[in-house]
mmCIF file of C-alpha atoms and ligand atoms in Angstrom:
data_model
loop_
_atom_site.group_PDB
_atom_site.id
_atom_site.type_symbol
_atom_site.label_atom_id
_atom_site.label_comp_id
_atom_site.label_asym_id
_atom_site.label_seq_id
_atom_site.Cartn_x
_atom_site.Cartn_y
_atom_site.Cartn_z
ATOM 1 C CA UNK C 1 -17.617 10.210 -8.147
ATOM 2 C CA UNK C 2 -14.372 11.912 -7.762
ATOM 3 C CA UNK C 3 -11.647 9.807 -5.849
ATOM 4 C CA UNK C 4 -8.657 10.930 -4.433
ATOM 5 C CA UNK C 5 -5.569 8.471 -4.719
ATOM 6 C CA UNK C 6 -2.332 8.625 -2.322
ATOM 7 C CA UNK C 7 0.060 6.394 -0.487
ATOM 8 C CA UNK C 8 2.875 6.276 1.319
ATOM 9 C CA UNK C 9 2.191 9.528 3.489
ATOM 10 C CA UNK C 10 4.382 8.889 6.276
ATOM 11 C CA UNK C 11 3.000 11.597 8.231
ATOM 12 C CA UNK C 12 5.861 11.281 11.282
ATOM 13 C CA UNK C 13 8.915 11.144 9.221
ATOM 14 C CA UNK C 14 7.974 13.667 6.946
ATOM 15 C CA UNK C 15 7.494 15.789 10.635
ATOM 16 C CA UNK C 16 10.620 14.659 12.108
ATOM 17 C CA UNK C 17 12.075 16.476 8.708
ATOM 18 C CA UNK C 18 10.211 19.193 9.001
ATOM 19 C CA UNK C 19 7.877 19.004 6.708
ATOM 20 C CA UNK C 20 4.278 18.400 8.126
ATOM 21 C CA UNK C 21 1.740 16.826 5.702
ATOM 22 C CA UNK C 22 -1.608 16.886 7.428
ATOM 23 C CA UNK C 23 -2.945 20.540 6.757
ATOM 24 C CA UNK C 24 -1.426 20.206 3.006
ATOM 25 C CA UNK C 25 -2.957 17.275 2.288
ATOM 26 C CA UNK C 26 -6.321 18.631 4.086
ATOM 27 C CA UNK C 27 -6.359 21.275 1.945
ATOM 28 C CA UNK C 28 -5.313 19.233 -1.115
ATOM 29 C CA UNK C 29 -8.833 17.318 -0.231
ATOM 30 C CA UNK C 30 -10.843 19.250 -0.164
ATOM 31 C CA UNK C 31 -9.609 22.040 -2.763
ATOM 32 C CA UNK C 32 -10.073 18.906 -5.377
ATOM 33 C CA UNK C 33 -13.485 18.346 -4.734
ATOM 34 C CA UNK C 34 -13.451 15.075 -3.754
ATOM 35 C CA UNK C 35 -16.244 12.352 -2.928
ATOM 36 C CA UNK C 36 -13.785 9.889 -1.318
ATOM 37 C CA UNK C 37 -10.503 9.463 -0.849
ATOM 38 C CA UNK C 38 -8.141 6.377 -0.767
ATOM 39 C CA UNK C 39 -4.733 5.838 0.908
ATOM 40 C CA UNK C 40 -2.841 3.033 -0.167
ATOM 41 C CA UNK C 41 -1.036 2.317 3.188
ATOM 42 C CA UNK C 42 2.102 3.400 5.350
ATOM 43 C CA UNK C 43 0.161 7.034 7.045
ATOM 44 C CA UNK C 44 2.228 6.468 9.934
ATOM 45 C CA UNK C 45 4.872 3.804 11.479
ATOM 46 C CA UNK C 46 2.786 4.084 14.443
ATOM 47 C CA UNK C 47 -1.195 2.172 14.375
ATOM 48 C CA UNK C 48 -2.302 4.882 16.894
ATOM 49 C CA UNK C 49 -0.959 7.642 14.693
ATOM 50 C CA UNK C 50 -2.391 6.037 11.652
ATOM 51 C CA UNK C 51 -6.065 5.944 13.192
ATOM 52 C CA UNK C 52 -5.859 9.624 14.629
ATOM 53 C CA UNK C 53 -4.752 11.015 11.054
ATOM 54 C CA UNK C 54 -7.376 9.162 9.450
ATOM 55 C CA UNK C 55 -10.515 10.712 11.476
ATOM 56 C CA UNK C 56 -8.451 14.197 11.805
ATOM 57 C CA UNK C 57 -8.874 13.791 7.593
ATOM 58 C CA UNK C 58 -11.899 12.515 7.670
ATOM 59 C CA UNK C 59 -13.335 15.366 9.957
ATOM 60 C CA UNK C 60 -11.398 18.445 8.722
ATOM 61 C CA UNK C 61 -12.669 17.545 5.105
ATOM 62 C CA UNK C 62 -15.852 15.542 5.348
ATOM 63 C CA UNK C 63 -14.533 13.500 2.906
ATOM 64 C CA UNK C 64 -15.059 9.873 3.443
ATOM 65 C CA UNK C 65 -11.579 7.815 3.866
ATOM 66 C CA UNK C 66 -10.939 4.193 2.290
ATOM 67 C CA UNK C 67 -7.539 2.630 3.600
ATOM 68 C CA UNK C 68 -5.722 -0.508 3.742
ATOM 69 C CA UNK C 69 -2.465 -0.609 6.097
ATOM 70 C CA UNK C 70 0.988 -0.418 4.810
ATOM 71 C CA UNK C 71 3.864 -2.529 6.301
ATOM 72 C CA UNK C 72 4.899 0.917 8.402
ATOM 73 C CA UNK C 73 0.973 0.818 9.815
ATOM 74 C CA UNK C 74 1.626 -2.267 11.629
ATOM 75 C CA UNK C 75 5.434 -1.801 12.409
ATOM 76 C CA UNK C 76 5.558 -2.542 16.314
ATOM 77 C CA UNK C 77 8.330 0.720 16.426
ATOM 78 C CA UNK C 78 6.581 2.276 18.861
ATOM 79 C CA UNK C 79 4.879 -0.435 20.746
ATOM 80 C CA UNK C 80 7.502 -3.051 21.219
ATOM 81 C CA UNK C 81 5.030 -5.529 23.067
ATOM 82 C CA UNK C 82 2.570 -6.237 20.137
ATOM 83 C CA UNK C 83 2.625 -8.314 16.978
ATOM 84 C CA UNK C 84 1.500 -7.166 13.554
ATOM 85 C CA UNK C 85 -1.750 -8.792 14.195
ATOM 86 C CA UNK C 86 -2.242 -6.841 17.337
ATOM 87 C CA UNK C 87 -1.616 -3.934 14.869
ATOM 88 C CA UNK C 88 -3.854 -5.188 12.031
ATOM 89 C CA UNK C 89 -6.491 -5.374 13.896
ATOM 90 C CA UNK C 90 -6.403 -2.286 15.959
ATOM 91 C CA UNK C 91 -6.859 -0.562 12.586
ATOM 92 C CA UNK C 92 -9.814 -1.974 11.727
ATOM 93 C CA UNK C 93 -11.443 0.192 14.127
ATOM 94 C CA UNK C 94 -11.436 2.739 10.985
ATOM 95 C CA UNK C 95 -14.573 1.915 9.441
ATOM 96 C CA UNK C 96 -13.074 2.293 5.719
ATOM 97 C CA UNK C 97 -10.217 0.293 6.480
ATOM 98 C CA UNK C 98 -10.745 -2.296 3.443
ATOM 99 C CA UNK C 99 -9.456 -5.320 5.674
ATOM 100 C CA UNK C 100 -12.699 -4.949 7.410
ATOM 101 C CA UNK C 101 -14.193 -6.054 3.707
ATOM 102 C CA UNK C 102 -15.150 -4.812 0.703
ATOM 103 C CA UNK C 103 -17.313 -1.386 0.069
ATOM 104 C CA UNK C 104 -19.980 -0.506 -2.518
ATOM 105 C CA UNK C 105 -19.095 2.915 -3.920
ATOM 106 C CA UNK C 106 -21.737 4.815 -6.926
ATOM 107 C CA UNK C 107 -23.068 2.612 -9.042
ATOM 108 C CA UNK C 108 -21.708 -0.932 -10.188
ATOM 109 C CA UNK C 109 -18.339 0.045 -8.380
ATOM 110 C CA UNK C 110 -16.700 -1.704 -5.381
ATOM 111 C CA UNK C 111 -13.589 -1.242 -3.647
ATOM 112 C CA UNK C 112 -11.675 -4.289 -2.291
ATOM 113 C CA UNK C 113 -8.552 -4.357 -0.273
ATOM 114 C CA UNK C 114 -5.701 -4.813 2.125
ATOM 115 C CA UNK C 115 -2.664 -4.834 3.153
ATOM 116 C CA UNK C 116 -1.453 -7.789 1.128
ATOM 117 C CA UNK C 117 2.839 -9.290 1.304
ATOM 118 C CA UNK C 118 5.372 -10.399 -0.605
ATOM 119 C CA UNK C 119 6.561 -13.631 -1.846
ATOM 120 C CA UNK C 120 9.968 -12.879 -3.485
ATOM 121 C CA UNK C 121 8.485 -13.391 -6.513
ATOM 122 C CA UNK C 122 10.246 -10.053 -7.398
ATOM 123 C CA UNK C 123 13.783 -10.698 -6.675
ATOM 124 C CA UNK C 124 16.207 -12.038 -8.480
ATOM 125 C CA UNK C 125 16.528 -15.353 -8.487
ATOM 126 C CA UNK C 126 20.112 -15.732 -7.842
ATOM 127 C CA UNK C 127 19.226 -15.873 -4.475
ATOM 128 C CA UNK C 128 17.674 -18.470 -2.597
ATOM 129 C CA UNK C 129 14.973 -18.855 -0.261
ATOM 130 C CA UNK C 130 16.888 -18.852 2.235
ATOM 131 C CA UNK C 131 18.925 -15.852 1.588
ATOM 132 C CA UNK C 132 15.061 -13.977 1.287
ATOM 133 C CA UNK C 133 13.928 -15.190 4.307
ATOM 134 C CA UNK C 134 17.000 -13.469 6.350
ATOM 135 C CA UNK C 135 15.847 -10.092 5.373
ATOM 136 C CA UNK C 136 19.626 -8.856 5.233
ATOM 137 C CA UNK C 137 21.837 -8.064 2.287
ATOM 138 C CA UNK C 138 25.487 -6.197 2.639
ATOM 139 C CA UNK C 139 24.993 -5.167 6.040
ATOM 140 C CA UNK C 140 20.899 -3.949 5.722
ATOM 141 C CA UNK C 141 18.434 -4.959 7.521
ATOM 142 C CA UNK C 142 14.971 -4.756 5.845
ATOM 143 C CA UNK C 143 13.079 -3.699 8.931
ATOM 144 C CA UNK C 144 9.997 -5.898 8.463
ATOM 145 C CA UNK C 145 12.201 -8.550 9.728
ATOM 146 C CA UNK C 146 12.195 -7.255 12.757
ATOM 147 C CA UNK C 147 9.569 -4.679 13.424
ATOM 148 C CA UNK C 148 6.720 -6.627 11.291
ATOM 149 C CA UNK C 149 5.893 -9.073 13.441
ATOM 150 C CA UNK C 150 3.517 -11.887 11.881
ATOM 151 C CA UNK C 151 4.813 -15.230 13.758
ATOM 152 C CA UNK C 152 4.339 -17.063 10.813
ATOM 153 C CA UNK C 153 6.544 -17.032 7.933
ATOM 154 C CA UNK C 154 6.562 -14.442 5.053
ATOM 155 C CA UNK C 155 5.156 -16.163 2.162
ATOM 156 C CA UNK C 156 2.538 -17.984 4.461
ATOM 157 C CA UNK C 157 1.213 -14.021 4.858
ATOM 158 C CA UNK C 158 1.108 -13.615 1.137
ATOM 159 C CA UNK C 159 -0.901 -16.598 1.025
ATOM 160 C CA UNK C 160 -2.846 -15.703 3.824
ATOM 161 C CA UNK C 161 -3.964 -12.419 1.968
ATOM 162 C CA UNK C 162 -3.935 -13.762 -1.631
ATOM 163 C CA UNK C 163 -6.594 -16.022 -0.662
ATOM 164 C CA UNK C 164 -8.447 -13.097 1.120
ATOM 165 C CA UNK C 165 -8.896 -10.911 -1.353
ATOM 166 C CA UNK C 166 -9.665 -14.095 -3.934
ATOM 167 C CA UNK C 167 -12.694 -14.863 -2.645
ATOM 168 C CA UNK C 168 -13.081 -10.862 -2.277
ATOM 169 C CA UNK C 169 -12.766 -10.834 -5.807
ATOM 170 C CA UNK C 170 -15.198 -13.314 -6.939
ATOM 171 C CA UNK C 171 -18.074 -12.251 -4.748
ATOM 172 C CA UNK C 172 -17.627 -9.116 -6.426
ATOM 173 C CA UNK C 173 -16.548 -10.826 -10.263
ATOM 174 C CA UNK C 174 -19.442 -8.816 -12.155
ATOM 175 C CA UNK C 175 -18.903 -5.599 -10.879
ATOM 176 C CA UNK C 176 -16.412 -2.364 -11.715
ATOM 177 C CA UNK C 177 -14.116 -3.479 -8.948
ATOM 178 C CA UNK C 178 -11.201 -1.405 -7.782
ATOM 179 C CA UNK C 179 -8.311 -3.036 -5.981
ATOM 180 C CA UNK C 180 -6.190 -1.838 -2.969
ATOM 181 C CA UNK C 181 -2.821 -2.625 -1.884
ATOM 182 C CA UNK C 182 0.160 -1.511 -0.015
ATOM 183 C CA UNK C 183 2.225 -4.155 -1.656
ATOM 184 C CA UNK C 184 3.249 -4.096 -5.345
ATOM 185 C CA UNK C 185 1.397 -6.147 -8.147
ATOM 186 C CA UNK C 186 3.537 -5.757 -11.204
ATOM 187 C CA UNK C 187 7.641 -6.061 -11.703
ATOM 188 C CA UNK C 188 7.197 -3.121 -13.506
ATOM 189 C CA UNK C 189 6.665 -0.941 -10.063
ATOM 190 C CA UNK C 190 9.710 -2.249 -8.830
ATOM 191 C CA UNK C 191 13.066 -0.634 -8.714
ATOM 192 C CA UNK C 192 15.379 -1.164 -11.757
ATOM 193 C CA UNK C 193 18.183 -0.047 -10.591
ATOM 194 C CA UNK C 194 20.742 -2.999 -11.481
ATOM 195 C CA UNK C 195 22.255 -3.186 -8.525
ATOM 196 C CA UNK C 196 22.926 -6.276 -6.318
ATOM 197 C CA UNK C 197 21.389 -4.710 -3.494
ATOM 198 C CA UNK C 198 17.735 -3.684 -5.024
ATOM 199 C CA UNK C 199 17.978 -7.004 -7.134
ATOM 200 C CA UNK C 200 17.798 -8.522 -3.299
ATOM 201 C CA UNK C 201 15.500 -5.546 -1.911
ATOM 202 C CA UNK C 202 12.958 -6.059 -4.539
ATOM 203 C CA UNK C 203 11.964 -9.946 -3.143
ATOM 204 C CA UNK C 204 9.715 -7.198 -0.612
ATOM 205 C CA UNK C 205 8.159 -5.216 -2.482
ATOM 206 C CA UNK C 206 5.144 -7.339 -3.760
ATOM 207 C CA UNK C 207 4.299 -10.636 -5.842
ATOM 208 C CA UNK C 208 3.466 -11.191 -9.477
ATOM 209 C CA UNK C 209 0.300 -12.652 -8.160
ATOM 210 C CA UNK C 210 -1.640 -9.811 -7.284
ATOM 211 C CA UNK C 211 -1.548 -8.259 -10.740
ATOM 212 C CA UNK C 212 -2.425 -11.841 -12.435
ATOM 213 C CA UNK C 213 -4.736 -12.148 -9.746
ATOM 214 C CA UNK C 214 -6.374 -8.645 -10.881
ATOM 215 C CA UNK C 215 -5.981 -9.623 -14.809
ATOM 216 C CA UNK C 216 -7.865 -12.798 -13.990
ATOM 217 C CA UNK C 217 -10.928 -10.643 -12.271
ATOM 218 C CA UNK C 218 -10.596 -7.890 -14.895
ATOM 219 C CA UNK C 219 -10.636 -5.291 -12.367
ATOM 220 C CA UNK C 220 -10.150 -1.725 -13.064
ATOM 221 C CA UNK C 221 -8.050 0.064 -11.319
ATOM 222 C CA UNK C 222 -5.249 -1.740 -9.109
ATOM 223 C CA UNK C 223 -4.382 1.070 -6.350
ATOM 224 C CA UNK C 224 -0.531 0.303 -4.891
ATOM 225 C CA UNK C 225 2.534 1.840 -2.856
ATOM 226 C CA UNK C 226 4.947 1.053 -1.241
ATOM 227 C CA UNK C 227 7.877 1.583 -3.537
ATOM 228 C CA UNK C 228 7.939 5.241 -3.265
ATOM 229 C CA UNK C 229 7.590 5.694 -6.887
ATOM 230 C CA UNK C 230 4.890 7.485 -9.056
ATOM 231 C CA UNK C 231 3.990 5.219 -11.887
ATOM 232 C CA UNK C 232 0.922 4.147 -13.674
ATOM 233 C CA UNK C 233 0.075 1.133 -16.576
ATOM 234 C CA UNK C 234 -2.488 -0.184 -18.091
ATOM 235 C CA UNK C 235 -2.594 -4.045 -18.670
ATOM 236 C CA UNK C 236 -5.814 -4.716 -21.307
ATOM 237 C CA UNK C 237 -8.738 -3.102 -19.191
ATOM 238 C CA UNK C 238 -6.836 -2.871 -16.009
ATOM 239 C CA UNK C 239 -5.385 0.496 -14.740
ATOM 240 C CA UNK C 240 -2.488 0.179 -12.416
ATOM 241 C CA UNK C 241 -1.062 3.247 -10.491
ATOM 242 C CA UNK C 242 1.392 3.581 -8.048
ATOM 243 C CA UNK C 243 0.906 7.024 -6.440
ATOM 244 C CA UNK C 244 2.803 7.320 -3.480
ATOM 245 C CA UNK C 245 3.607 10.826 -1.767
ATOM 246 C CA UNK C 246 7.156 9.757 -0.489
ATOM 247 C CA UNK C 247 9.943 11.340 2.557
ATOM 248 C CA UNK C 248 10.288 14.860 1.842
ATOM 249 C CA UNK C 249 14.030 14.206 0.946
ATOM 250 C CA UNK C 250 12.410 12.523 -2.367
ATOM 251 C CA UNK C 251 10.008 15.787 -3.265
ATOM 252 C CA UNK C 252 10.015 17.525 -6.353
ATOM 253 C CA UNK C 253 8.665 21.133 -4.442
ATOM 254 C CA UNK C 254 9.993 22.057 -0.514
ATOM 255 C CA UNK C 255 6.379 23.043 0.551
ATOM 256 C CA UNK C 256 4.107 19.950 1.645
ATOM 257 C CA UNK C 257 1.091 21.530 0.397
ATOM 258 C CA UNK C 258 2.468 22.515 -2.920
ATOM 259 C CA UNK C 259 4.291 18.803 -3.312
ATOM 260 C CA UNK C 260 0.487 17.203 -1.835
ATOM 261 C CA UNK C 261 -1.452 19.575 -4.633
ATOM 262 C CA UNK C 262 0.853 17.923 -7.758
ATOM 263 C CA UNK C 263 0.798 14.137 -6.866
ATOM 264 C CA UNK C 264 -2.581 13.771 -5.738
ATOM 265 C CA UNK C 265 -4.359 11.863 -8.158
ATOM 266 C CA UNK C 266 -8.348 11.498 -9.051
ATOM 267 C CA UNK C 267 -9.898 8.747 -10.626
ATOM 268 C CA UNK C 268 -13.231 9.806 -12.046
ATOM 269 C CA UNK C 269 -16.052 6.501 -11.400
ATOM 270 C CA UNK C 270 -19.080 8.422 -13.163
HETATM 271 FE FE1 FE2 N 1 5.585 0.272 2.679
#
């Protein structure tokens, strides 16, 4: 079983720049021969977006979509009035939207997933909880603060999907299981610039406990994004890639399709 790996797609900025992503990454599909294909989160800062993009894929290619949200997915940006719940669930109207639960794929293989947070695990710890929890470092705003709205506080939803995908994980504990998230599972993904401001930044980008979590279930692949980096590791048996296809501005090639074609990765199950 071929799978198709991408994040980070960001289908209406990438417009708004002029560079549309949907026929590229259509073609990209199916050109590859894929079986399935997962996106790691953030297709759109818009839920209604996100859901149209995902059948338009799904029906252009006949290839079979897995998902999890990104933080963009449930960003309220475009509908002011609703919480990131409202959001979250809306999206589970995609039938391979991984918060809806875990999916058999060929074989002894699962997939297992979702959105999952961050718990500042990844900052630096010269700055306190407190400091974290206003979202705001020399003037910038990280827009979760205000356009990611939970009503409960941030490492509470890190908890909240943690424990999810734990009990995910052990249902599944003999089986090939691969694991998807928006958020970040390893330091290693995060940015290294050593800079005060990223030292800050990087408290949102993820939590050490996802990848000990996936060590402890010796899972195979851990999926991620996010970061807007293209990276990959392997920890003992564990694969962990970070595949995401970025804002044009951050492109290696000006054409979409071309850019789509290079960074679109397969992971071979058989
Ligand atoms: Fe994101």
């Amino acid at each position: 079983m071929r799978i198709g790996i991408l994040s980070d797609i960001h289908v209406d900025i990438n417009l708004e720049a002029g560079s549309p992503v949907m026929d590229g990454l259509k073609s990209a599909i199916t050109a590859k021969g894929l079986d399935k294909m997962i996106i790691a989160g953030d297709m759109a800062s818009d839920y209604e977006l996100t859901l149209a993009c995902l059948h338009e894929l799904e029906d252009a290619t006949g290839v079979a979509c897995l998902f999890v949200p990104g933080n963009h997915d449930i960003w309220n940006e475009c509908h002011p009035d609703i919480t990131a719940w409202d959001a979250y669930d809306q999206l589970k109207s995609f039938t391979g939207n991984l918060a809806n639960g875990p999916r058999r794929l060929d074989g002894d293989w699962v997939a297992i997933g979702d959105i999952g947070w961050y718990d500042y695990s990844f900052g630096s710890p010269e700055f306190s909880t407190e400091e974290f929890d206003r979202m705001k470092i020399d003037g910038r705003l990280w827009q979760d603060k205000v356009k990611a709205v939970w009503g409960c506080p941030t490492i509470e939803m890190h908890r909240y999907f943690f424990e999810k995908l734990e009990k995910q994980l052990q249902a599944h504990r003999n089986r090939k299981i691969i694991l998807v998230l928006h958020v970040l599972p390893l330091q290693y993904f995060t940015v290294p610039e050593p800079n005060r401001m990223w030292s800050y930044l990087n408290a949102f980008l993820g939590s050490t406990q996802y990848g000990e979590l996936a060590l402890e279930y010796d899972v195979r692949y851990v999926l991620c994004g996010h970061v807007h980096y293209r990276k990959q590791t392997r920890i003992h048996n564990t694969e962990f890639i970070c595949n995401c296809l970025n804002y044009s501005d951050q492109w290696i090639k000006d054409d979409p399709a071309e850019e789509i074609a290079d960074v679109l990765k397969i992971i071979d199950i058989n």
